[in-house]
Amino acid sequence: RRIMFWDQLGCGRSDAPSLDEAEYSIESSVDALAAVLREHTDGKKFHLYGQSWGGILAFEYILRVLRSKPHTMPTPSSLIISNSPSSVAVVEAEAGKLIEKCGGDANAFECRHVCKRTPRPNPLVEAYSRAGRIWRGSSVIAGWELDQNAANRVGLPTLCIRGADDFVS
């Protein structure tokens, strides 16, 4: 089976063409995800996995599929959401509490809730070095909250997972 790994705009190894936050919006990112899926799934079965911010995009993509006319968008066989917030405001508040528990030390917070390995693995260091200004915070997704009514209508086998110490979940 083929596995596709896609970095949305400004993440991982993707392009980061500008600092215009509108280009990095949830709607623009879901548009890009839909285009990738249309181009590469060719009507074949696939499972959609979203990690952190990607989980928000995966969920929003599914909502778009539900609103579309039948068979106009590639529909996954299942949905996997990993370490994704159900509310950005709650994540920000909880991260603040966790930073306080670390004595206000952002480095201690990162060591406990971002990556416990020392030294950090090179792929993680490289990915963070390319994250850019847009992804240093949550302004692009500020105010996003899971629509519980919509979540109840997803209609796909869905697995939600989280890390024990991941501050996002």
C-alpha positions as a printed Julia matrix, in Angstrom:
169×3 Matrix{Float64}:
   0.0    0.0    0.0
   1.14   3.48  -0.76
   1.61   6.03   2.04
   1.57   9.73   1.26
   3.04  12.26   3.65
   1.99  15.83   2.96
   3.33  18.93   4.66
   0.86  21.77   4.45
   2.09  25.2    3.41
   4.82  26.53   5.68
   5.34  23.22   7.51
   8.04  20.58   7.2
   9.6   20.71   3.76
   6.81  22.58   2.0
   7.15  26.05   0.55
   6.54  29.08   2.73
   5.8   31.7    0.05
   4.8   34.64   2.21
   3.99  35.86   5.67
   0.36  36.55   4.76
  -1.58  34.62   7.38
  -4.61  34.35   5.05
  -2.58  31.91   2.91
  -2.2   29.7    5.99
  -5.85  29.76   7.05
  -7.81  26.61   7.78
  -9.9   27.15   4.64
  -6.87  27.61   2.38
  -5.15  24.61   3.95
  -8.23  22.41   3.46
  -8.36  23.59  -0.18
  -4.76  22.43  -0.6
  -5.44  19.09   1.11
  -8.46  18.51  -1.13
  -6.35  19.22  -4.22
  -3.65  16.76  -3.09
  -6.24  14.06  -2.41
  -8.0   14.62  -5.76
  -4.69  14.37  -7.58
  -3.28  11.33  -5.78
  -6.09   9.05  -4.63
  -7.49   8.19  -8.08
 -10.65   6.73  -6.58
  -8.64   4.29  -4.48
  -9.38   3.64  -0.82
  -7.37   5.67   1.63
  -7.24   6.48   5.33
  -6.78  10.07   6.44
  -4.44  10.74   9.36
  -3.98  14.18  10.89
  -1.39  15.05  13.54
  -1.84  18.19  15.68
  -2.75  21.04  13.27
  -3.16  18.35  10.6
  -5.91  16.8   12.73
  -7.85  20.05  12.52
  -7.4   20.01   8.75
  -8.46  16.37   8.49
 -11.61  17.04  10.5
 -12.44  20.19   8.51
 -11.83  18.24   5.28
 -14.35  15.59   6.41
 -16.88  18.33   7.15
 -16.4   19.64   3.63
 -16.9   16.14   2.24
 -20.14  15.84   4.23
 -21.38  19.15   2.77
 -20.42  18.25  -0.81
 -22.56  16.44  -3.33
 -21.98  12.68  -3.27
 -18.81  11.53  -5.03
 -17.46  15.02  -5.71
 -14.62  14.75  -3.21
 -12.36  11.83  -2.32
 -13.77  10.24   0.84
 -11.48   8.34   3.19
 -12.33   4.91   4.56
 -11.42   6.07   8.04
 -10.16   9.05  10.0
  -7.31   9.09  12.52
  -6.78  12.2   14.63
  -3.6   12.35  16.71
  -2.69  14.93  19.36
  -5.09  17.49  17.94
  -6.96  20.1   19.92
 -10.73  20.21  20.2
 -10.43  23.88  21.17
  -7.49  26.18  20.49
  -8.49  28.44  23.39
  -8.4   25.47  25.79
  -4.99  24.37  24.47
  -3.59  27.87  24.98
  -4.97  28.04  28.53
  -3.7   24.55  29.4
  -0.26  25.25  27.88
  -0.06  28.36  30.07
  -0.81  26.24  33.16
   1.81  23.67  32.17
   4.41  26.41  31.65
   3.57  27.72  35.13
   4.09  24.21  36.54
   7.54  24.3   34.92
   8.33  27.47  36.86
   7.73  29.62  33.78
  10.69  27.94  32.07
   9.76  27.51  28.38
  12.71  25.17  27.81
  11.58  22.89  30.65
   8.06  22.95  29.17
   9.38  21.93  25.74
  11.48  19.14  27.24
   8.46  17.74  29.06
   5.66  18.35  26.51
   7.23  18.71  23.07
  10.17  16.31  22.91
  11.69  14.39  25.82
  14.71  13.11  23.9
  18.05  14.77  24.43
  19.49  15.6   22.09
  16.47  16.12  19.91
  16.34  13.88  16.83
  17.77  15.56  13.73
  14.52  15.23  11.69
  12.67  17.14  14.44
  15.36  19.83  14.64
  15.26  20.2   10.85
  11.45  20.39  10.75
  11.37  23.04  13.47
  14.08  25.04  11.7
  11.77  25.32   8.68
   8.56  26.05  10.59
   8.92  29.79  10.14
   7.15  32.65  11.88
   3.6   31.64  10.9
   3.75  28.41  12.89
   5.31  29.88  16.02
   2.01  30.3   17.82
  -1.66  29.77  17.13
  -2.81  33.02  15.56
  -3.73  31.27  12.29
  -6.1   28.92  14.1
  -7.14  31.2   16.98
 -10.75  30.67  17.95
 -11.09  27.28  16.24
 -13.23  24.85  18.16
 -14.54  21.42  17.3
 -18.18  21.52  16.24
 -19.53  18.67  18.39
 -22.72  18.35  16.33
 -20.67  17.97  13.17
 -18.34  15.5   14.89
 -21.34  13.33  15.67
 -22.2   13.2   11.93
 -18.78  12.16  10.61
 -20.01   8.66   9.82
 -16.56   7.13   9.38
 -14.62   4.83  11.64
 -12.61   7.35  13.63
  -9.7    6.86  16.0
  -8.57   9.7   18.25
  -5.21   9.23  19.96
  -3.02  11.38  22.14
   0.33  11.31  23.86
   0.3   11.16  27.64
   2.37  14.34  27.99
   1.48  16.13  24.74
   0.2   19.56  25.73
  -2.08  19.78  22.68
  -4.23  16.84  23.65
